[in-house]
Amino acid sequence: MTIYIDIVLIENVIMNFIILLATGLILKEKMKTTRLFLASLLGAIYSVISYWSILEIYSSIILKIILSIVIIYIAFNPQNIKKLWKDILIFYLTSFVFGGAAFALIYIVRPQDILMKNGLFLGTYPLKTIILGAVIAFVIIMTAFTVVKSKITKKDMFCKVEMQLNEKIIKTTAMIDTGNLLKEPITNTPVIVVEHTLLYDCMPKEILNHLDELLGGEFKNIPQEIKENYMTRLRFIPFSSLGKQNGMLLGIKAEYVKIKAENKEEKRNDVILGMYNKSLTKRGEYRALMGIELL
């Protein structure tokens, strides 16, 4: 079987370009065609070198990792290590899905013309077969990631929250809980549940350290001056949760709350902060819980 290097190069440029394009769309990168083409060309040249065994270390894992890093830098120019590894991870996941879909189609169309050498699939199948396989793989990849992303964002999405209380700013990470429909019953005001320790700089510790007593109607540990300033501002918020059907939170209305999710920012003036006297998570990944309707 005759193999033409120019065809191998073109095929690999096309496949690499579509893989990088899909990776960029998934990551919502600002892409430039020139950078994608140069990165695709570099990957294609490596494929040709691998086929002809021009470099003895062509199959080295280290070389492949270095090549992946260079390709990602050329295509997307990540600004930090965390972003770089995220880009590489999505790049590899996309490549695996693409490879499975594209080469499965090639095998079905012309199995007798397929040759594998040094990890590279080659054949005399028409270029349109490669392009068709690439398009099918691209659709599969984008559909799969769209479905997965929608599931993740609905069930376990995090966002940045900025709250102002008594003219002081609190910033934290909140988890958006689709099951959180908590509202103050009289005014129907939405509630964000926050760890009470977040509010130490904004409220008297006499209140924050005695939440259970206040919920039980005991005010003996609260100085008179604090009672006069806060008792009319505090709200009692009933809630139900797994293992606790008749719970109660003490809340206070924030001056404003800013919610930053993805590339959007929402500012609300009608949010109550429900004070929770324990940690919401052991590792501190988030320190507030909010309902998805606040987005």
Tab-separated table of N, CA and C in Angstrom, residues 47-204:
chain	number	residue	atom	x	y	z
A	47	SER	N	3.421	13.549	13.877
A	47	SER	CA	2.865	12.279	13.389
A	47	SER	C	3.706	11.720	12.245
A	48	VAL	N	4.123	12.602	11.348
A	48	VAL	CA	4.955	12.160	10.221
A	48	VAL	C	6.303	11.656	10.724
A	49	ILE	N	6.898	12.382	11.665
A	49	ILE	CA	8.183	11.968	12.244
A	49	ILE	C	8.038	10.618	12.938
A	50	SER	N	6.903	10.441	13.639
A	50	SER	CA	6.656	9.165	14.317
A	50	SER	C	6.565	8.019	13.326
A	51	TYR	N	5.864	8.260	12.218
A	51	TYR	CA	5.676	7.205	11.224
A	51	TYR	C	7.011	6.756	10.631
A	52	TRP	N	7.863	7.711	10.294
A	52	TRP	CA	9.138	7.375	9.657
A	52	TRP	C	10.237	7.064	10.671
A	53	SER	N	9.896	7.165	11.963
A	53	SER	CA	10.873	6.875	13.026
A	53	SER	C	12.133	7.721	12.867
A	54	ILE	N	11.933	8.977	12.486
A	54	ILE	CA	13.075	9.870	12.295
A	54	ILE	C	13.784	10.134	13.612
A	55	LEU	N	12.996	10.230	14.705
A	55	LEU	CA	13.570	10.420	16.037
A	55	LEU	C	13.410	9.135	16.835
A	56	GLU	N	14.478	8.688	17.460
A	56	GLU	CA	14.421	7.451	18.222
A	56	GLU	C	13.539	7.565	19.460
A	57	ILE	N	13.366	8.787	19.943
A	57	ILE	CA	12.573	8.976	21.165
A	57	ILE	C	11.138	9.399	20.845
A	58	TYR	N	10.692	9.118	19.617
A	58	TYR	CA	9.362	9.574	19.197
A	58	TYR	C	8.258	9.039	20.095
A	59	SER	N	8.466	7.839	20.676
A	59	SER	CA	7.418	7.219	21.482
A	59	SER	C	7.550	7.529	22.969
A	60	SER	N	8.491	8.371	23.341
A	60	SER	CA	8.715	8.707	24.743
A	60	SER	C	7.499	9.426	25.326
A	61	ILE	N	7.047	8.960	26.501
A	61	ILE	CA	5.916	9.605	27.183
A	61	ILE	C	6.244	11.058	27.505
A	62	ILE	N	7.474	11.286	27.951
A	62	ILE	CA	7.892	12.653	28.316
A	62	ILE	C	7.804	13.569	27.106
A	63	LEU	N	8.279	13.069	25.948
A	63	LEU	CA	8.230	13.879	24.724
A	63	LEU	C	6.787	14.199	24.349
A	64	LYS	N	5.895	13.209	24.502
A	64	LYS	CA	4.486	13.434	24.159
A	64	LYS	C	3.842	14.457	25.086
A	65	ILE	N	4.199	14.406	26.367
A	65	ILE	CA	3.658	15.389	27.314
A	65	ILE	C	4.166	16.787	26.974
A	66	ILE	N	5.469	16.872	26.676
A	66	ILE	CA	6.053	18.175	26.298
A	66	ILE	C	5.386	18.699	25.033
A	67	LEU	N	5.179	17.807	24.065
A	67	LEU	CA	4.521	18.219	22.820
A	67	LEU	C	3.107	18.727	23.096
A	68	SER	N	2.366	18.031	23.979
A	68	SER	CA	1.011	18.464	24.323
A	68	SER	C	1.024	19.860	24.951
A	69	ILE	N	1.988	20.096	25.839
A	69	ILE	CA	2.093	21.413	26.494
A	69	ILE	C	2.377	22.495	25.468
A	70	VAL	N	3.304	22.212	24.537
A	70	VAL	CA	3.639	23.200	23.503
A	70	VAL	C	2.432	23.476	22.614
A	71	ILE	N	1.713	22.427	22.222
A	71	ILE	CA	0.528	22.590	21.370
A	71	ILE	C	-0.521	23.453	22.073
A	72	ILE	N	-0.754	23.181	23.367
A	72	ILE	CA	-1.740	23.952	24.120
A	72	ILE	C	-1.308	25.403	24.244
A	73	TYR	N	-0.023	25.638	24.489
A	73	TYR	CA	0.470	27.022	24.589
A	73	TYR	C	0.314	27.765	23.269
A	74	ILE	N	0.605	27.077	22.176
A	74	ILE	CA	0.455	27.730	20.869
A	74	ILE	C	-1.022	28.031	20.591
A	75	ALA	N	-1.889	27.087	20.892
A	75	ALA	CA	-3.310	27.232	20.558
A	75	ALA	C	-4.036	28.206	21.469
A	76	PHE	N	-3.792	28.118	22.798
A	76	PHE	CA	-4.622	28.867	23.748
A	76	PHE	C	-3.855	29.815	24.673
A	77	ASN	N	-2.538	29.673	24.748
A	77	ASN	CA	-1.704	30.536	25.587
A	77	ASN	C	-2.243	30.683	27.011
A	78	PRO	N	-2.355	29.577	27.766
A	78	PRO	CA	-2.849	29.661	29.149
A	78	PRO	C	-1.937	30.522	30.011
A	79	GLN	N	-2.539	31.258	30.949
A	79	GLN	CA	-1.792	32.245	31.725
A	79	GLN	C	-1.221	31.702	33.028
A	80	ASN	N	-1.624	30.517	33.447
A	80	ASN	CA	-1.080	29.952	34.679
A	80	ASN	C	-1.085	28.427	34.598
A	81	ILE	N	-0.412	27.791	35.554
A	81	ILE	CA	-0.251	26.331	35.544
A	81	ILE	C	-1.598	25.624	35.663
A	82	LYS	N	-2.471	26.140	36.548
A	82	LYS	CA	-3.775	25.517	36.743
A	82	LYS	C	-4.572	25.513	35.446
A	83	LYS	N	-4.557	26.640	34.738
A	83	LYS	CA	-5.276	26.736	33.466
A	83	LYS	C	-4.638	25.810	32.425
A	84	LEU	N	-3.307	25.719	32.447
A	84	LEU	CA	-2.601	24.854	31.505
A	84	LEU	C	-3.028	23.402	31.658
A	85	TRP	N	-3.049	22.895	32.900
A	85	TRP	CA	-3.397	21.490	33.106
A	85	TRP	C	-4.874	21.232	32.823
A	86	LYS	N	-5.705	22.221	33.077
A	86	LYS	CA	-7.121	22.074	32.726
A	86	LYS	C	-7.276	21.961	31.210
A	87	ASP	N	-6.557	22.811	30.470
A	87	ASP	CA	-6.610	22.770	29.007
A	87	ASP	C	-6.111	21.429	28.479
A	88	ILE	N	-5.013	20.939	29.065
A	88	ILE	CA	-4.446	19.661	28.616
A	88	ILE	C	-5.414	18.513	28.900
A	89	LEU	N	-6.043	18.536	30.071
A	89	LEU	CA	-7.001	17.479	30.413
A	89	LEU	C	-8.147	17.418	29.414
A	90	ILE	N	-8.757	18.572	29.114
A	90	ILE	CA	-9.865	18.605	28.150
A	90	ILE	C	-9.373	18.229	26.758
A	91	PHE	N	-8.149	18.647	26.423
A	91	PHE	CA	-7.554	18.310	25.127
A	91	PHE	C	-7.428	16.793	24.962
A	92	TYR	N	-6.944	16.115	26.008
A	92	TYR	CA	-6.799	14.655	25.940
A	92	TYR	C	-8.157	13.953	25.912
A	93	LEU	N	-9.092	14.416	26.747
A	93	LEU	CA	-10.426	13.808	26.739
A	93	LEU	C	-11.076	13.951	25.364
A	94	THR	N	-10.941	15.127	24.780
A	94	THR	CA	-11.495	15.364	23.444
A	94	THR	C	-10.816	14.473	22.413
A	95	SER	N	-9.499	14.327	22.535
A	95	SER	CA	-8.743	13.490	21.596
A	95	SER	C	-9.184	12.039	21.663
A	96	PHE	N	-9.420	11.541	22.896
A	96	PHE	CA	-9.840	10.144	23.040
A	96	PHE	C	-11.198	9.904	22.380
A	97	VAL	N	-12.140	10.825	22.653
A	97	VAL	CA	-13.473	10.688	22.062
A	97	VAL	C	-13.387	10.792	20.541
A	98	PHE	N	-12.623	11.778	20.080
A	98	PHE	CA	-12.468	11.986	18.637
A	98	PHE	C	-11.843	10.759	17.971
A	99	GLY	N	-10.760	10.245	18.585
A	99	GLY	CA	-10.075	9.097	17.998
A	99	GLY	C	-10.985	7.891	17.875
A	100	GLY	N	-11.751	7.626	18.945
A	100	GLY	CA	-12.656	6.480	18.908
A	100	GLY	C	-13.712	6.615	17.836
A	101	ALA	N	-14.319	7.796	17.740
A	101	ALA	CA	-15.394	7.994	16.768
A	101	ALA	C	-14.876	8.027	15.329
A	102	ALA	N	-13.804	8.776	15.116
A	102	ALA	CA	-13.292	8.954	13.754
A	102	ALA	C	-12.725	7.654	13.189
A	103	PHE	N	-11.919	6.956	13.945
A	103	PHE	CA	-11.301	5.749	13.428
A	103	PHE	C	-12.275	4.586	13.351
A	104	ALA	N	-13.324	4.607	14.178
A	104	ALA	CA	-14.372	3.590	14.046
A	104	ALA	C	-15.056	3.734	12.698
A	105	LEU	N	-15.320	4.984	12.292
A	105	LEU	CA	-15.957	5.228	10.997
A	105	LEU	C	-15.033	4.786	9.863
A	106	ILE	N	-13.742	5.123	9.992
A	106	ILE	CA	-12.786	4.727	8.955
A	106	ILE	C	-12.745	3.210	8.807
A	107	TYR	N	-12.748	2.509	9.936
A	107	TYR	CA	-12.685	1.047	9.910
A	107	TYR	C	-13.925	0.446	9.254
A	108	ILE	N	-15.087	1.044	9.537
A	108	ILE	CA	-16.339	0.536	8.964
A	108	ILE	C	-16.358	0.762	7.455
A	109	VAL	N	-15.868	1.926	7.015
A	109	VAL	CA	-15.925	2.257	5.590
A	109	VAL	C	-14.940	1.424	4.774
A	110	ARG	N	-13.669	1.374	5.221
A	110	ARG	CA	-12.659	0.656	4.430
A	110	ARG	C	-11.686	-0.098	5.334
A	111	PRO	N	-12.101	-1.147	6.019
A	111	PRO	CA	-11.219	-1.826	6.962
A	111	PRO	C	-9.991	-2.453	6.318
A	112	GLN	N	-10.086	-2.877	5.041
A	112	GLN	CA	-8.974	-3.551	4.419
A	112	GLN	C	-7.821	-2.610	4.085
A	113	ASP	N	-8.067	-1.312	4.109
A	113	ASP	CA	-7.036	-0.346	3.725
A	113	ASP	C	-6.393	0.342	4.915
A	114	ILE	N	-6.576	-0.181	6.103
A	114	ILE	CA	-6.046	0.476	7.287
A	114	ILE	C	-4.719	-0.153	7.695
A	115	LEU	N	-3.753	0.697	7.969
A	115	LEU	CA	-2.444	0.260	8.422
A	115	LEU	C	-2.103	1.028	9.688
A	116	MET	N	-1.507	0.351	10.667
A	116	MET	CA	-1.072	1.026	11.887
A	116	MET	C	0.430	0.835	12.036
A	117	LYS	N	1.142	1.927	12.177
A	117	LYS	CA	2.577	1.872	12.377
A	117	LYS	C	2.977	2.948	13.363
A	118	ASN	N	3.718	2.539	14.391
A	118	ASN	CA	4.188	3.474	15.426
A	118	ASN	C	3.058	4.290	16.042
A	119	GLY	N	1.913	3.631	16.235
A	119	GLY	CA	0.786	4.295	16.876
A	119	GLY	C	-0.005	5.193	15.962
A	120	LEU	N	0.304	5.174	14.642
A	120	LEU	CA	-0.359	6.063	13.691
A	120	LEU	C	-1.190	5.236	12.720
A	121	PHE	N	-2.499	5.573	12.583
A	121	PHE	CA	-3.376	4.916	11.622
A	121	PHE	C	-3.200	5.568	10.255
A	122	LEU	N	-3.011	4.734	9.234
A	122	LEU	CA	-2.867	5.231	7.866
A	122	LEU	C	-3.701	4.364	6.938
A	123	GLY	N	-3.999	4.921	5.753
A	123	GLY	CA	-4.776	4.133	4.808
A	123	GLY	C	-4.988	4.886	3.514
A	124	THR	N	-5.590	4.192	2.524
A	124	THR	CA	-5.856	4.827	1.225
A	124	THR	C	-7.304	5.281	1.125
A	125	TYR	N	-7.987	5.331	2.254
A	125	TYR	CA	-9.366	5.797	2.250
A	125	TYR	C	-9.409	7.260	1.826
A	126	PRO	N	-10.507	7.711	1.210
A	126	PRO	CA	-10.587	9.091	0.739
A	126	PRO	C	-10.487	10.098	1.879
A	127	LEU	N	-9.990	11.271	1.566
A	127	LEU	CA	-9.874	12.349	2.554
A	127	LEU	C	-11.243	12.727	3.100
A	128	LYS	N	-12.282	12.580	2.274
A	128	LYS	CA	-13.635	12.935	2.734
A	128	LYS	C	-14.088	12.029	3.877
A	129	THR	N	-13.536	10.793	3.930
A	129	THR	CA	-13.872	9.901	5.043
A	129	THR	C	-13.340	10.458	6.354
A	130	ILE	N	-12.128	10.979	6.299
A	130	ILE	CA	-11.525	11.607	7.487
A	130	ILE	C	-12.364	12.800	7.931
A	131	ILE	N	-12.738	13.634	6.961
A	131	ILE	CA	-13.497	14.845	7.293
A	131	ILE	C	-14.861	14.476	7.866
A	132	LEU	N	-15.526	13.474	7.271
A	132	LEU	CA	-16.822	13.036	7.771
A	132	LEU	C	-16.687	12.487	9.201
A	133	GLY	N	-15.652	11.681	9.422
A	133	GLY	CA	-15.417	11.157	10.761
A	133	GLY	C	-15.152	12.259	11.761
A	134	ALA	N	-14.412	13.277	11.336
A	134	ALA	CA	-14.111	14.408	12.212
A	134	ALA	C	-15.375	15.176	12.579
A	135	VAL	N	-16.241	15.381	11.600
A	135	VAL	CA	-17.491	16.111	11.851
A	135	VAL	C	-18.380	15.333	12.827
A	136	ILE	N	-18.511	14.021	12.603
A	136	ILE	CA	-19.327	13.184	13.489
A	136	ILE	C	-18.765	13.213	14.911
A	137	ALA	N	-17.432	13.066	15.015
A	137	ALA	CA	-16.792	13.090	16.331
A	137	ALA	C	-16.991	14.442	17.006
A	138	PHE	N	-16.903	15.508	16.240
A	138	PHE	CA	-17.080	16.860	16.781
A	138	PHE	C	-18.484	17.025	17.367
A	139	VAL	N	-19.486	16.546	16.626
A	139	VAL	CA	-20.869	16.639	17.108
A	139	VAL	C	-21.044	15.822	18.390
A	140	ILE	N	-20.472	14.614	18.418
A	140	ILE	CA	-20.572	13.764	19.608
A	140	ILE	C	-19.926	14.457	20.806
A	141	ILE	N	-18.726	14.993	20.605
A	141	ILE	CA	-17.985	15.645	21.691
A	141	ILE	C	-18.755	16.828	22.252
A	142	MET	N	-19.215	17.713	21.368
A	142	MET	CA	-19.899	18.919	21.828
A	142	MET	C	-21.218	18.582	22.515
A	143	THR	N	-21.952	17.591	21.975
A	143	THR	CA	-23.213	17.183	22.593
A	143	THR	C	-22.973	16.584	23.975
A	144	ALA	N	-21.962	15.708	24.070
A	144	ALA	CA	-21.658	15.055	25.344
A	144	ALA	C	-21.259	16.066	26.407
A	145	PHE	N	-20.362	16.993	26.063
A	145	PHE	CA	-19.914	17.974	27.047
A	145	PHE	C	-21.018	18.949	27.425
A	146	THR	N	-21.904	19.255	26.485
A	146	THR	CA	-23.026	20.138	26.805
A	146	THR	C	-23.955	19.475	27.815
A	147	VAL	N	-24.250	18.189	27.590
A	147	VAL	CA	-25.118	17.452	28.517
A	147	VAL	C	-24.470	17.326	29.887
A	148	VAL	N	-23.188	16.922	29.905
A	148	VAL	CA	-22.481	16.753	31.177
A	148	VAL	C	-22.401	18.069	31.927
A	149	LYS	N	-22.072	19.145	31.221
A	149	LYS	CA	-21.945	20.447	31.872
A	149	LYS	C	-23.268	20.903	32.458
A	150	SER	N	-24.352	20.672	31.731
A	150	SER	CA	-25.662	21.098	32.237
A	150	SER	C	-26.025	20.323	33.491
A	151	LYS	N	-25.640	19.041	33.550
A	151	LYS	CA	-25.919	18.235	34.733
A	151	LYS	C	-25.108	18.736	35.925
A	152	ILE	N	-23.840	19.031	35.674
A	152	ILE	CA	-22.974	19.482	36.757
A	152	ILE	C	-23.409	20.831	37.289
A	153	THR	N	-23.712	21.780	36.388
A	153	THR	CA	-24.045	23.119	36.847
A	153	THR	C	-25.358	23.148	37.601
A	154	LYS	N	-26.261	22.221	37.293
A	154	LYS	CA	-27.536	22.207	37.989
A	154	LYS	C	-27.433	21.549	39.365
A	155	LYS	N	-26.504	20.595	39.508
A	155	LYS	CA	-26.467	19.824	40.735
A	155	LYS	C	-25.352	20.254	41.687
A	156	ASP	N	-24.289	20.807	41.156
A	156	ASP	CA	-23.140	21.058	42.023
A	156	ASP	C	-22.306	22.217	41.476
A	157	MET	N	-22.874	23.400	41.446
A	157	MET	CA	-22.180	24.547	40.887
A	157	MET	C	-21.769	25.502	41.993
A	158	PHE	N	-20.582	26.044	41.845
A	158	PHE	CA	-20.074	26.989	42.819
A	158	PHE	C	-20.001	28.383	42.208
A	159	CYS	N	-20.131	29.383	43.048
A	159	CYS	CA	-20.012	30.755	42.568
A	159	CYS	C	-19.446	31.629	43.678
A	160	LYS	N	-18.970	32.804	43.298
A	160	LYS	CA	-18.447	33.766	44.252
A	160	LYS	C	-19.575	34.683	44.716
A	161	VAL	N	-19.582	34.943	46.016
A	161	VAL	CA	-20.624	35.795	46.590
A	161	VAL	C	-19.977	36.907	47.408
A	162	GLU	N	-20.459	38.117	47.197
A	162	GLU	CA	-20.032	39.275	47.992
A	162	GLU	C	-21.250	39.830	48.718
A	163	MET	N	-21.140	39.969	50.025
A	163	MET	CA	-22.270	40.437	50.833
A	163	MET	C	-21.853	41.665	51.639
A	164	GLN	N	-22.756	42.617	51.764
A	164	GLN	CA	-22.498	43.778	52.623
A	164	GLN	C	-23.480	43.775	53.780
A	165	LEU	N	-22.923	43.872	54.994
A	165	LEU	CA	-23.730	43.897	56.209
A	165	LEU	C	-23.097	44.895	57.171
A	166	ASN	N	-23.913	45.832	57.648
A	166	ASN	CA	-23.420	46.894	58.533
A	166	ASN	C	-22.224	47.622	57.912
A	167	GLU	N	-22.332	47.847	56.592
A	167	GLU	CA	-21.344	48.591	55.811
A	167	GLU	C	-19.992	47.882	55.726
A	168	LYS	N	-19.966	46.587	55.982
A	168	LYS	CA	-18.747	45.812	55.850
A	168	LYS	C	-18.963	44.705	54.824
A	169	ILE	N	-17.892	44.405	54.087
A	169	ILE	CA	-17.983	43.468	52.971
A	169	ILE	C	-17.495	42.082	53.387
A	170	ILE	N	-18.256	41.069	53.007
A	170	ILE	CA	-17.859	39.681	53.206
A	170	ILE	C	-17.819	39.012	51.836
A	171	LYS	N	-16.724	38.302	51.566
A	171	LYS	CA	-16.611	37.560	50.306
A	171	LYS	C	-16.377	36.088	50.606
A	172	THR	N	-17.058	35.239	49.860
A	172	THR	CA	-16.906	33.803	50.069
A	172	THR	C	-17.336	33.040	48.823
A	173	THR	N	-17.198	31.722	48.881
A	173	THR	CA	-17.677	30.843	47.820
A	173	THR	C	-18.961	30.169	48.284
A	174	ALA	N	-19.951	30.144	47.413
A	174	ALA	CA	-21.227	29.514	47.746
A	174	ALA	C	-21.486	28.348	46.804
A	175	MET	N	-22.164	27.332	47.310
A	175	MET	CA	-22.612	26.249	46.463
A	175	MET	C	-24.081	26.472	46.135
A	176	ILE	N	-24.402	26.354	44.862
A	176	ILE	CA	-25.781	26.535	44.435
A	176	ILE	C	-26.504	25.204	44.568
A	177	ASP	N	-27.479	25.191	45.432
A	177	ASP	CA	-28.222	23.974	45.759
A	177	ASP	C	-29.618	24.068	45.152
A	178	THR	N	-29.895	23.186	44.171
A	178	THR	CA	-31.197	23.239	43.505
A	178	THR	C	-32.341	22.906	44.454
A	179	GLY	N	-32.022	22.220	45.557
A	179	GLY	CA	-33.064	21.882	46.524
A	179	GLY	C	-33.278	22.949	47.576
A	180	ASN	N	-32.480	24.009	47.509
A	180	ASN	CA	-32.586	25.078	48.501
A	180	ASN	C	-33.624	26.100	48.047
A	181	LEU	N	-34.822	26.018	48.613
A	181	LEU	CA	-35.889	26.976	48.306
A	181	LEU	C	-36.215	27.819	49.537
A	182	LEU	N	-35.208	27.989	50.389
A	182	LEU	CA	-35.418	28.635	51.682
A	182	LEU	C	-35.772	30.110	51.529
A	183	LYS	N	-36.871	30.511	52.213
A	183	LYS	CA	-37.309	31.907	52.198
A	183	LYS	C	-37.812	32.303	53.572
A	184	GLU	N	-37.688	33.573	53.857
A	184	GLU	CA	-38.261	34.104	55.093
A	184	GLU	C	-39.776	34.099	54.926
A	185	PRO	N	-40.523	33.427	55.819
A	185	PRO	CA	-41.947	33.143	55.556
A	185	PRO	C	-42.858	34.358	55.489
A	186	ILE	N	-42.550	35.427	56.202
A	186	ILE	CA	-43.455	36.584	56.232
A	186	ILE	C	-43.330	37.429	54.967
A	187	THR	N	-42.068	37.735	54.576
A	187	THR	CA	-41.861	38.608	53.413
A	187	THR	C	-41.537	37.828	52.142
A	188	ASN	N	-41.359	36.500	52.262
A	188	ASN	CA	-41.006	35.654	51.120
A	188	ASN	C	-39.650	36.037	50.516
A	189	THR	N	-38.760	36.564	51.357
A	189	THR	CA	-37.432	36.987	50.912
A	189	THR	C	-36.502	35.779	50.845
A	190	PRO	N	-35.745	35.630	49.745
A	190	PRO	CA	-34.828	34.486	49.631
A	190	PRO	C	-33.728	34.544	50.686
A	191	VAL	N	-33.246	33.361	51.055
A	191	VAL	CA	-32.244	33.247	52.120
A	191	VAL	C	-30.992	32.553	51.595
A	192	ILE	N	-29.832	33.133	51.915
A	192	ILE	CA	-28.549	32.467	51.702
A	192	ILE	C	-28.054	32.002	53.064
A	193	VAL	N	-27.777	30.718	53.186
A	193	VAL	CA	-27.269	30.172	54.445
A	193	VAL	C	-25.757	30.376	54.481
A	194	VAL	N	-25.251	31.019	55.541
A	194	VAL	CA	-23.819	31.285	55.662
A	194	VAL	C	-23.318	30.774	57.009
A	195	GLU	N	-22.064	30.372	57.043
A	195	GLU	CA	-21.449	29.998	58.313
A	195	GLU	C	-21.350	31.234	59.202
A	196	HIS	N	-21.750	31.101	60.451
A	196	HIS	CA	-21.815	32.283	61.321
A	196	HIS	C	-20.455	32.931	61.535
A	197	THR	N	-19.365	32.157	61.399
A	197	THR	CA	-18.026	32.720	61.595
A	197	THR	C	-17.660	33.744	60.520
A	198	LEU	N	-18.341	33.684	59.374
A	198	LEU	CA	-18.097	34.679	58.319
A	198	LEU	C	-18.505	36.077	58.756
A	199	LEU	N	-19.403	36.162	59.726
A	199	LEU	CA	-20.003	37.451	60.090
A	199	LEU	C	-19.376	38.081	61.328
A	200	TYR	N	-18.281	37.509	61.816
A	200	TYR	CA	-17.672	38.027	63.043
A	200	TYR	C	-17.236	39.493	62.941
A	201	ASP	N	-16.851	39.922	61.741
A	201	ASP	CA	-16.428	41.319	61.577
A	201	ASP	C	-17.602	42.260	61.338
A	202	CYS	N	-18.806	41.703	61.194
A	202	CYS	CA	-19.959	42.527	60.829
A	202	CYS	C	-21.025	42.605	61.916
A	203	MET	N	-20.998	41.636	62.829
A	203	MET	CA	-22.041	41.576	63.851
A	203	MET	C	-21.433	41.286	65.224
A	204	PRO	N	-22.138	41.626	66.296
A	204	PRO	CA	-21.630	41.347	67.640
A	204	PRO	C	-21.463	39.844	67.869
